[in-house]
Tab-separated table of C-alpha atoms and ligand atoms in Angstrom:
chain	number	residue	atom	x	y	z
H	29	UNK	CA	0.000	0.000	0.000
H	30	UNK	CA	1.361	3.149	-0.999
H	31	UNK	CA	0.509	6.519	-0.137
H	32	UNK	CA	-0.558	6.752	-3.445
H	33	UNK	CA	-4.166	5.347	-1.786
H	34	UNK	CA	-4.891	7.881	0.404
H	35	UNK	CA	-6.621	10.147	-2.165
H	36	UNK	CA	-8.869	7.133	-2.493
H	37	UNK	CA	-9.943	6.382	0.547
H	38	UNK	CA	-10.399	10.483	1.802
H	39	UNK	CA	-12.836	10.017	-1.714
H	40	UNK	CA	-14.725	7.235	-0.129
H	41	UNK	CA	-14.895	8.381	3.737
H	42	UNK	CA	-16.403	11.939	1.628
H	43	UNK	CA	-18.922	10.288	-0.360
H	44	UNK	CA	-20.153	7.586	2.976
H	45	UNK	CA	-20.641	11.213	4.770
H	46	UNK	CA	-22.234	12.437	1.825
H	47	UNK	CA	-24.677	9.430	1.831
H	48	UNK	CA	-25.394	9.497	5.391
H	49	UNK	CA	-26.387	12.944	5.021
H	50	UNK	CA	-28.654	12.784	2.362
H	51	UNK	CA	-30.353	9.159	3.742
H	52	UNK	CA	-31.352	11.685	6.726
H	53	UNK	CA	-32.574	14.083	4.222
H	54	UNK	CA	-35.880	12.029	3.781
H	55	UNK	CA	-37.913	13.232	7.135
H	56	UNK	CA	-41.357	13.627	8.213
H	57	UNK	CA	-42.479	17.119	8.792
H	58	UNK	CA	-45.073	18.551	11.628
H	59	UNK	CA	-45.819	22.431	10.908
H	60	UNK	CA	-47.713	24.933	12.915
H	61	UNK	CA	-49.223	28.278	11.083
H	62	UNK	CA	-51.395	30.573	12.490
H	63	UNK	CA	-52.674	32.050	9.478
H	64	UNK	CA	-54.485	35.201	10.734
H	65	UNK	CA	-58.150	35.221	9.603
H	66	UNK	CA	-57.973	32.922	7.297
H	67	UNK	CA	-61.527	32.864	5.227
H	68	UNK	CA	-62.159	32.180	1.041
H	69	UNK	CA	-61.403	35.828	0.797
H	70	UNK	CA	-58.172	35.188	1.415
H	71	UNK	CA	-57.273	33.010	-1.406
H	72	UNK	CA	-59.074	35.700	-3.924
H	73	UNK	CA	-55.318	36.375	-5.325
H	74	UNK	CA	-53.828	33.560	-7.232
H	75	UNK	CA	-50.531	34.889	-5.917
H	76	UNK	CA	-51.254	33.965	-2.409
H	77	UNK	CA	-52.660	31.210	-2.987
H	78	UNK	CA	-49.644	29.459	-4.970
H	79	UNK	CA	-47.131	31.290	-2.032
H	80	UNK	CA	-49.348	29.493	0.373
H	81	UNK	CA	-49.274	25.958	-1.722
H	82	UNK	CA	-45.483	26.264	-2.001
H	83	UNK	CA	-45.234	27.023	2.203
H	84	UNK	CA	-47.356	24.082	2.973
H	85	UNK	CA	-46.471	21.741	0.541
H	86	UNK	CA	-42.971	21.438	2.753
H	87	UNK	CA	-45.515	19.493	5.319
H	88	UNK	CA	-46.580	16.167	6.328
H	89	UNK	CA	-48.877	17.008	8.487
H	90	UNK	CA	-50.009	20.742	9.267
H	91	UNK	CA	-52.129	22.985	12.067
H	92	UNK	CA	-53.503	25.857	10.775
H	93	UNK	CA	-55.019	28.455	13.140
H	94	UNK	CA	-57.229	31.778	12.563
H	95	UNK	CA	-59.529	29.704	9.959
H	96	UNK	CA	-62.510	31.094	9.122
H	97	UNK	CA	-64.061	28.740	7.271
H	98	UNK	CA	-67.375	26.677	8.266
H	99	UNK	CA	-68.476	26.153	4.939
H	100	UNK	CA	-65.169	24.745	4.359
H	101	UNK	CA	-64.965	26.927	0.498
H	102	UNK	CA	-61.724	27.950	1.491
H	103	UNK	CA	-59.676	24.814	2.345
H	104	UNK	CA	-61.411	23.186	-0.658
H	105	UNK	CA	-59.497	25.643	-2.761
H	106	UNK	CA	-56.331	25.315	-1.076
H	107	UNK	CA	-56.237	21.280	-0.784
H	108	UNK	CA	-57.309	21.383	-4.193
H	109	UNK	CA	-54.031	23.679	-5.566
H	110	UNK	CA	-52.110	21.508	-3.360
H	111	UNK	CA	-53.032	18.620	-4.798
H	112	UNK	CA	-52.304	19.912	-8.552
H	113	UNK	CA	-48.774	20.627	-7.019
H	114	UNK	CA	-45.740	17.656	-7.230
H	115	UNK	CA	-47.995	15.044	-7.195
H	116	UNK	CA	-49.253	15.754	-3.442
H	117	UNK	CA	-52.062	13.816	-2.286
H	118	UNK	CA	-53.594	16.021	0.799
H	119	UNK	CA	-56.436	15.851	2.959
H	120	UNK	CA	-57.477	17.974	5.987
H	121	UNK	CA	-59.895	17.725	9.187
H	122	UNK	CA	-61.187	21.021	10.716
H	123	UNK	CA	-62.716	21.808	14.327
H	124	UNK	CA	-66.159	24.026	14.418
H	125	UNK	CA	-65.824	27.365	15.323
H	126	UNK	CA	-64.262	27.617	18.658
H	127	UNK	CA	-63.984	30.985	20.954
H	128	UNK	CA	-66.486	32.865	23.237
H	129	UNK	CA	-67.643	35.739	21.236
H	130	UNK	CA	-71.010	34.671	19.548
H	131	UNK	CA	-69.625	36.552	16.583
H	132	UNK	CA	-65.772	35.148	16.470
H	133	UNK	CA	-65.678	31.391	15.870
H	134	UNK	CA	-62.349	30.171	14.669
H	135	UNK	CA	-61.254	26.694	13.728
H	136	UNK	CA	-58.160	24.258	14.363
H	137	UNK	CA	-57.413	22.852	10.786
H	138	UNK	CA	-55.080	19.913	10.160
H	139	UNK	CA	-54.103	19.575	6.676
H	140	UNK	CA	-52.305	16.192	6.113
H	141	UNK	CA	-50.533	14.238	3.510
H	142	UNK	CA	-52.585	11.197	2.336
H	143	UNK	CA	-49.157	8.877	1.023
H	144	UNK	CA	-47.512	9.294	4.834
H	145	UNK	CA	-50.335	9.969	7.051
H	146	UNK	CA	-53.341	8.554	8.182
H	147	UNK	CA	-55.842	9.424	11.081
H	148	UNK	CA	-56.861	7.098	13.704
H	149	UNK	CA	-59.047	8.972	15.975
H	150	UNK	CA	-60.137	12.884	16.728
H	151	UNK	CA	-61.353	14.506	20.066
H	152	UNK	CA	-63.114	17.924	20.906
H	153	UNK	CA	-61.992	19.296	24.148
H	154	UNK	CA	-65.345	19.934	25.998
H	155	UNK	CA	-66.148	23.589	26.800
H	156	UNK	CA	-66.231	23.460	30.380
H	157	UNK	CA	-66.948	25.664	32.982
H	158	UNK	CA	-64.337	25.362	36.187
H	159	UNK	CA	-64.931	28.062	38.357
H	160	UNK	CA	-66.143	30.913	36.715
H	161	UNK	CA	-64.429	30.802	33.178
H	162	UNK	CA	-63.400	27.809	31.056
H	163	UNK	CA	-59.792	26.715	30.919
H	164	UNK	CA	-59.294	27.981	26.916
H	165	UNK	CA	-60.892	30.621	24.679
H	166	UNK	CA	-60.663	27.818	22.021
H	167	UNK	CA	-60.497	24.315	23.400
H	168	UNK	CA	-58.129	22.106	21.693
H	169	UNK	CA	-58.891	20.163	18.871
H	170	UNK	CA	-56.858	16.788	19.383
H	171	UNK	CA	-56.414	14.320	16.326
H	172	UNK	CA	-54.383	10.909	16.526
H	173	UNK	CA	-52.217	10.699	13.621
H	174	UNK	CA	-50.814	7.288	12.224
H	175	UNK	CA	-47.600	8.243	10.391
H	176	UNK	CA	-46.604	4.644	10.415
H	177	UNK	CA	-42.773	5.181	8.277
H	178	UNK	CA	-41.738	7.407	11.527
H	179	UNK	CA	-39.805	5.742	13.851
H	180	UNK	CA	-42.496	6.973	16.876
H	181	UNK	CA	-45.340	5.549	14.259
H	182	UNK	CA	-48.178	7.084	15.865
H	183	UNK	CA	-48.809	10.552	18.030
H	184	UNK	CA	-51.216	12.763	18.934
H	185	UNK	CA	-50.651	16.600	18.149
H	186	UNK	CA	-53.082	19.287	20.824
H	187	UNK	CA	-53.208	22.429	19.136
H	188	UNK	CA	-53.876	25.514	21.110
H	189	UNK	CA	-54.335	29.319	20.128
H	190	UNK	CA	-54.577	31.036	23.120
H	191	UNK	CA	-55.493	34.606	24.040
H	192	UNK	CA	-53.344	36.971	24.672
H	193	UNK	CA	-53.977	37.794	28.027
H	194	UNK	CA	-54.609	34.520	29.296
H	195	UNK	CA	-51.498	32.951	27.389
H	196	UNK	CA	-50.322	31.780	30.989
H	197	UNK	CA	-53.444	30.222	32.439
H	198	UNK	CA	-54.193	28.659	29.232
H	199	UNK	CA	-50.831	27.093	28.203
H	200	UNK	CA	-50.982	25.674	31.962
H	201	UNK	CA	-54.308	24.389	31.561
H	202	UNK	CA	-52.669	22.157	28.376
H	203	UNK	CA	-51.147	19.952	31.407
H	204	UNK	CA	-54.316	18.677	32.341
H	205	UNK	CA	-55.506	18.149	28.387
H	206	UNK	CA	-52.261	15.830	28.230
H	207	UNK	CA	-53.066	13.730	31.275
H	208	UNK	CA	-56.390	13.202	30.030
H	209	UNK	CA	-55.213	12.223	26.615
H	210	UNK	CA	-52.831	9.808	27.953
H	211	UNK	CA	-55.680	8.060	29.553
H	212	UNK	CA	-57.877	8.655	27.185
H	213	UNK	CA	-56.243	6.634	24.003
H	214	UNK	CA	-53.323	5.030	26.315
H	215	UNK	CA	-50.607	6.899	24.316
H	216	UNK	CA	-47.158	8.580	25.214
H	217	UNK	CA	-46.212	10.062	21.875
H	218	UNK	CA	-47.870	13.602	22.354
H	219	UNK	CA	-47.174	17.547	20.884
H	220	UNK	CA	-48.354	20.406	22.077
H	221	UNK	CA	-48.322	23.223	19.085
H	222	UNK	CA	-49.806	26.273	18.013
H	223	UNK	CA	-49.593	30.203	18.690
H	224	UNK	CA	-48.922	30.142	22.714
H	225	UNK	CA	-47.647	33.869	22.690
H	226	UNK	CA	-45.255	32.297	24.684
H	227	UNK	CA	-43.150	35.527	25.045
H	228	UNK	CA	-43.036	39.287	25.163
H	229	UNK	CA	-44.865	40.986	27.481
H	230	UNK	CA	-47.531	37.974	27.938
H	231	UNK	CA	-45.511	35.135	29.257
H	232	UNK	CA	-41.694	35.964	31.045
H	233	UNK	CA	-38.874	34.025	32.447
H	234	UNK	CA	-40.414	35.173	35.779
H	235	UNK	CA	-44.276	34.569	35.674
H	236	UNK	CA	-44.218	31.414	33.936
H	237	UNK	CA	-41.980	30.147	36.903
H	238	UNK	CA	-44.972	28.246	38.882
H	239	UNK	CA	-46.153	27.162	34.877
H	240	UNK	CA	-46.494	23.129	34.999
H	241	UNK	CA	-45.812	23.218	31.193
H	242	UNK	CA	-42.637	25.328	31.507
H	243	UNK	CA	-42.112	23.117	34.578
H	244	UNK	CA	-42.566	19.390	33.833
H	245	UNK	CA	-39.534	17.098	33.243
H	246	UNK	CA	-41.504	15.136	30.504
H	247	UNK	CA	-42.003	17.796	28.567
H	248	UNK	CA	-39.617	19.338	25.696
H	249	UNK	CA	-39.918	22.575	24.289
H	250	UNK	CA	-38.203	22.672	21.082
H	251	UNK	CA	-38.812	26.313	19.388
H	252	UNK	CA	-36.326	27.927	22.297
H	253	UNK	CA	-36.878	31.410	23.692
H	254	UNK	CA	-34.326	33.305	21.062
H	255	UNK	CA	-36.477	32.594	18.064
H	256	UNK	CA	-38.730	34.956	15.712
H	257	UNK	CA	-41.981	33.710	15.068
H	258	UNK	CA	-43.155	36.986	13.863
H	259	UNK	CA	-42.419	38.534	10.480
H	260	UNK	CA	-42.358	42.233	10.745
H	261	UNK	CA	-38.882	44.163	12.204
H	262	UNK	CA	-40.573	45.669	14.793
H	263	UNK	CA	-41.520	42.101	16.713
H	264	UNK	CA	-38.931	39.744	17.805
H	265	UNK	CA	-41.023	36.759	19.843
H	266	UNK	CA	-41.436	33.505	19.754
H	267	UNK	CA	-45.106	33.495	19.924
H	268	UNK	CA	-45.227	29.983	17.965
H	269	UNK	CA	-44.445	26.712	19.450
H	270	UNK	CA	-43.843	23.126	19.879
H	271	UNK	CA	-43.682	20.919	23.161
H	272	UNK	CA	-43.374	17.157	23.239
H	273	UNK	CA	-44.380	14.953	25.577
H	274	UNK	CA	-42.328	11.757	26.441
H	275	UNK	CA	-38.672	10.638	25.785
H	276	UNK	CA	-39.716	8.186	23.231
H	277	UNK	CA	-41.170	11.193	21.196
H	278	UNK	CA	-37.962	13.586	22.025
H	279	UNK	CA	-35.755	10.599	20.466
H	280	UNK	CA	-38.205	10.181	17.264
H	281	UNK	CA	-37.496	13.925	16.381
H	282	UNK	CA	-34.492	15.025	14.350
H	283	UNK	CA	-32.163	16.434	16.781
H	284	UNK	CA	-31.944	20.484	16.336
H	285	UNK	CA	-34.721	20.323	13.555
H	286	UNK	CA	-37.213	22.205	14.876
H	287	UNK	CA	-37.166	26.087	13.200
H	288	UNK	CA	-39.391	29.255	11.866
H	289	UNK	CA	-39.781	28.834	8.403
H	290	UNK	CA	-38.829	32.296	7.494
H	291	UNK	CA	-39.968	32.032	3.676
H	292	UNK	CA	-39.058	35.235	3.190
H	293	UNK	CA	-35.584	34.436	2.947
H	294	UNK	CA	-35.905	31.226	1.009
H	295	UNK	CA	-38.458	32.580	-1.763
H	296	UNK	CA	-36.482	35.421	-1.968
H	297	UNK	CA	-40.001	37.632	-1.592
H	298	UNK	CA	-40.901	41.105	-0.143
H	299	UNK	CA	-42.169	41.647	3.462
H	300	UNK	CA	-45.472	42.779	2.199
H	301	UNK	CA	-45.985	39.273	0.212
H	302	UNK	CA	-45.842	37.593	3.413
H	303	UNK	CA	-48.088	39.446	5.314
H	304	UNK	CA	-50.586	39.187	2.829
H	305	UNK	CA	-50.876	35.677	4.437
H	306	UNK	CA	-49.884	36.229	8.378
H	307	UNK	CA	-47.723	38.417	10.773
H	308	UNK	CA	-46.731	35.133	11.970
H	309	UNK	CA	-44.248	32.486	9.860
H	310	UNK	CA	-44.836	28.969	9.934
H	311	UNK	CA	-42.805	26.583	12.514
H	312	UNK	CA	-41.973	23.194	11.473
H	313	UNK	CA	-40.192	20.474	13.241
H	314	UNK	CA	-38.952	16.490	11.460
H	315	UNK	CA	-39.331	13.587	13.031
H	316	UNK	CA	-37.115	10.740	12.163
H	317	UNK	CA	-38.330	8.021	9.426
H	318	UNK	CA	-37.875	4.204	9.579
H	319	UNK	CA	-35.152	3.906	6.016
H	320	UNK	CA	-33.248	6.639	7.005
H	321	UNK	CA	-32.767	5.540	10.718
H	322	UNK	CA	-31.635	2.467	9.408
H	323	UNK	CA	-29.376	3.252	6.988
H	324	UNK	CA	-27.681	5.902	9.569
H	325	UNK	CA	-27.180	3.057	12.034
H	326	UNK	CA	-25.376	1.064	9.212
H	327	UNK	CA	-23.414	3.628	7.492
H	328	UNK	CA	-22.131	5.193	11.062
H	329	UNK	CA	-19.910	2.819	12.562
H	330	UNK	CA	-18.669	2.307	8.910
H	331	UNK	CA	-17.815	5.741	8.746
H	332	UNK	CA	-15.902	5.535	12.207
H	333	UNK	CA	-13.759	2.218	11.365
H	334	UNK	CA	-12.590	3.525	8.011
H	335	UNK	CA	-11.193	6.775	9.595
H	336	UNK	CA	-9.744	4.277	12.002
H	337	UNK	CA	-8.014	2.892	9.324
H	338	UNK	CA	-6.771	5.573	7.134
H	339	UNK	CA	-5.445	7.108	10.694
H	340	UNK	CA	-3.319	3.660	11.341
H	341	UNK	CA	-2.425	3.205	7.777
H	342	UNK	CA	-1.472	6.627	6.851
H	343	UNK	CA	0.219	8.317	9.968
H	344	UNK	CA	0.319	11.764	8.482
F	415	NAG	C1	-62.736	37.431	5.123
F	415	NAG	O1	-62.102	38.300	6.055
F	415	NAG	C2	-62.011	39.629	5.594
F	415	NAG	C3	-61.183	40.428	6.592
F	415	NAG	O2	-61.706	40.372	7.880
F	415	NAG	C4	-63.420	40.212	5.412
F	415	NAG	O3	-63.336	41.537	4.943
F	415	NAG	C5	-64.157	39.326	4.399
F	415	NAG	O4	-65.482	39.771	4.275
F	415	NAG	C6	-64.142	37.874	4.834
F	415	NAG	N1	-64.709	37.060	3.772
F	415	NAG	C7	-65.689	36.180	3.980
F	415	NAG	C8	-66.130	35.399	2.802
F	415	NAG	O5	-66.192	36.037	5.070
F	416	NAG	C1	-50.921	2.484	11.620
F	416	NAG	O1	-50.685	2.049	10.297
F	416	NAG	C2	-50.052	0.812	10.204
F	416	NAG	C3	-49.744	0.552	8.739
F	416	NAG	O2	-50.843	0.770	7.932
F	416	NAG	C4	-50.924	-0.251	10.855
F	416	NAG	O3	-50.271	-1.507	10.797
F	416	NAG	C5	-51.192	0.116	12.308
F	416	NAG	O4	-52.077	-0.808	12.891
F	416	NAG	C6	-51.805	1.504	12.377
F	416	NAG	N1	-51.961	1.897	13.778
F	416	NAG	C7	-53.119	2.341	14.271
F	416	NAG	C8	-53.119	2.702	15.718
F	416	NAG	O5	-54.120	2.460	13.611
C-alpha cells in the first residue's frame, strides 16, 4: 500500500458522509401556522394562494389556526391547488368554530398528507366551565395521527391558540388536556403546538416560573426562547411553538430540527408578500423516518472504522 491510496480512501470516507447525510434528508415534517383570519377571501389572489401551496407543501402534516371557514370553500381551494402541485395527495380535518364571542368562531385545521399519514381517531376538548371561566378561549382540537414510516409511528398533536392575556393560564391548563389524553387513548407520543404567545410581554422568564408546562420534566420545548416567530422588524417573539411529551417522542425527532420557516428568505419575496398571508411564519419540526434511521445506524460505525483505518495506515 502506498501513499498513493490515500486520495482514495479520503474520496470514499467523503462520499459515505455524503450518503449518510442525504439518507437523513428524507424526514417527516409537523408544521404549525397561524394564518391570521384565514376565510375564502383570502385566497381571492392567485398569488397567495400558490405562495401558500409552495409554504405548505414542505408538510406532512399541518395545524392551521385563525380559519374562518365553516363552509369549508376555502380549504377546498387550497387542498385542491395543493393537490395539482408535485404530485401531493392532501387531505385535511377542521374543528367548528371555537372561541367565546357569539360573533368570532375560529377553527383548528389539520391539513395532512394522504401517502404518509393517516388518522386514527379525533377529540373535541369539551367547553367546560371550572370556576367561573373555562380553561381555553378555544379548546383544543386533538387528532391521533398514524404516520406509520416514523420511527415513533403514531402521536397525537393538541393544538392551542390562546389569548393573549390569558397565554399563561391557558398554556398551563394544556397539562391537564395531556393527562387526560394519555388516559384517554393510552398513548405517550404527544405535541403540544400552536400560537402560545409564549413571550413578550404575555408570558416571562419570571411569571411562567410556577407554569407546569414550563415546569414538567416530561415535557420538551423545542422552538427555544431566542427565536422569531413573527415577520415584521418591529416584533422579535417567539409566539409559535412546539412541546413534546415523552422521551420516546424527544428521540423520534431530528435532533436540532425544529425552526421558523422564514420564507421570506428562502423565496427570496418582499415583506409585504408575506403578510398578505400572516404576521406570523410557519414553525416546522422532522421527526425521524424508519429507512433513514436504518441506513444511519449502518453507514455510522462504517464511517468511524474507516477513519480508524486511514489514521493507522497513513500516519500523516
Ligand atoms: C374574510 O375576512 C375579511 C377580513 O376580515 C373580510 O373583509 C371578508 O369579508 C371575509 N370574507 C368572507 C367570505 O367572510
Ligand atoms: C398504523 O398504520 C399501520 C400501517 O398501515 C398499521 O399496521 C397500524 O395498525 C396503524 N396503527 C393504528 C393505531 O391504527
Amino acid at each position: 500500500m502506498g501513499k498513493s491510496r490515500r486520495p482514495l480512501l479520503v474520496l470514499f470516507l467523503v462520499w459515505a458522509l455524503f450518503l449518510s447525510k442525504s439518507s437523513g434528508a428524507k424526514t417527516y415534517k409537523i408544521c404549525s401556522y397561524n394564518v391570521q383570519n384565514f376565510n375564502v377571501s383570502k385566497l381571492d389572489g392567485l398569488r397567495i394562494l400558490h405562495l401558500l401551496t409552495k409554504v405548505l407543501s414542505i408538510c406532512d402534516v399541518c395545524l392551521l389556526q385563525e380559519v374562518r371557514d365553516l363552509d369549508g370553500e376555502a380549504m377546498k381551494k387550497l387542498v385542491s391547488s395543493l393537490n395539482g402541485y408535485n404530485g401531493f395527495n392532501y387531505d385535511y380535518v377542521a374543528s367548528g368554530g371555537l372561541g367565546r364571542g357569539e360573533e368570532d368562531k375560529e377553527q383548528y385545521v389539520f391539513l395532512y398528507r394522504k401517502q404518509t399519514t393517516t388518522i386514527v381517531d379525533q377529540y373535541q376538548y369539551p367547553d367546560e366551565k371550572k370556576g367561573s371561566e373555562d380553561a381555553f378561549s378555544r379548546e383544543p382540537f386533538i387528532v391521533y395521527f398514524n404516520a406509520s414510516q416514523t420511527v415513533i409511528g403514531e402521536f397525537v398533536l393538541i393544538p392551542l391558540r390562546v389569548e393573549p392575556e390569558k397565554a399563561l393560564e391557558e398554556i398551563d391548563a394544556l397539562y391537564d388536556v395531556v393527562t387526560e389524553i394519555k388516559k384517554k387513548w393510552q398513548v405517550e407520543n404527544i405535541m403540544l403546538l400552536g400560537d402560545f404567545q409564549a413571550d413578550c410581554g404575555y408570558v416571562t422568564k419570571t411569571n411562567r416560573r410556577d407554569n407546569r408546562l414550563f415546569g414538567s420534566l416530561d415535557l420538551f420545548w423545542l422552538i427555544k426562547d431566542d427565536a422569531d416567530t413573527t415577520v415584521t422588524d418591529m416584533t422579535d417573539c417567539a409566539y409559535d411553538r412546539f412541546v413534546v411529551h415523552g422521551q420516546t417522542f424527544l428521540r423520534g425527532i431530528v435532533p436540532l430540527s425544529a425552526k421558523v420557516f422564514n420564507f421570506k428568505k428562502v423565496f427570496k419575496i418582499s415583506m409585504n408578500e408575506v403578510l398578505e398571508i400572516s404576521d406570523h411564519y410557519p414553525i416546522h419540526v422532522d421527526l425521524k423516518v424508519k429507512s433513514s434511521g436504518q441506513q444511519q445506524a449502518l453507514l455510522q460505525p462504517c464511517i468511524v472504522l474507516l477513519t480508524l483505518i486511514t489514521i493507522v495506515l497513513f500516519p500523516a
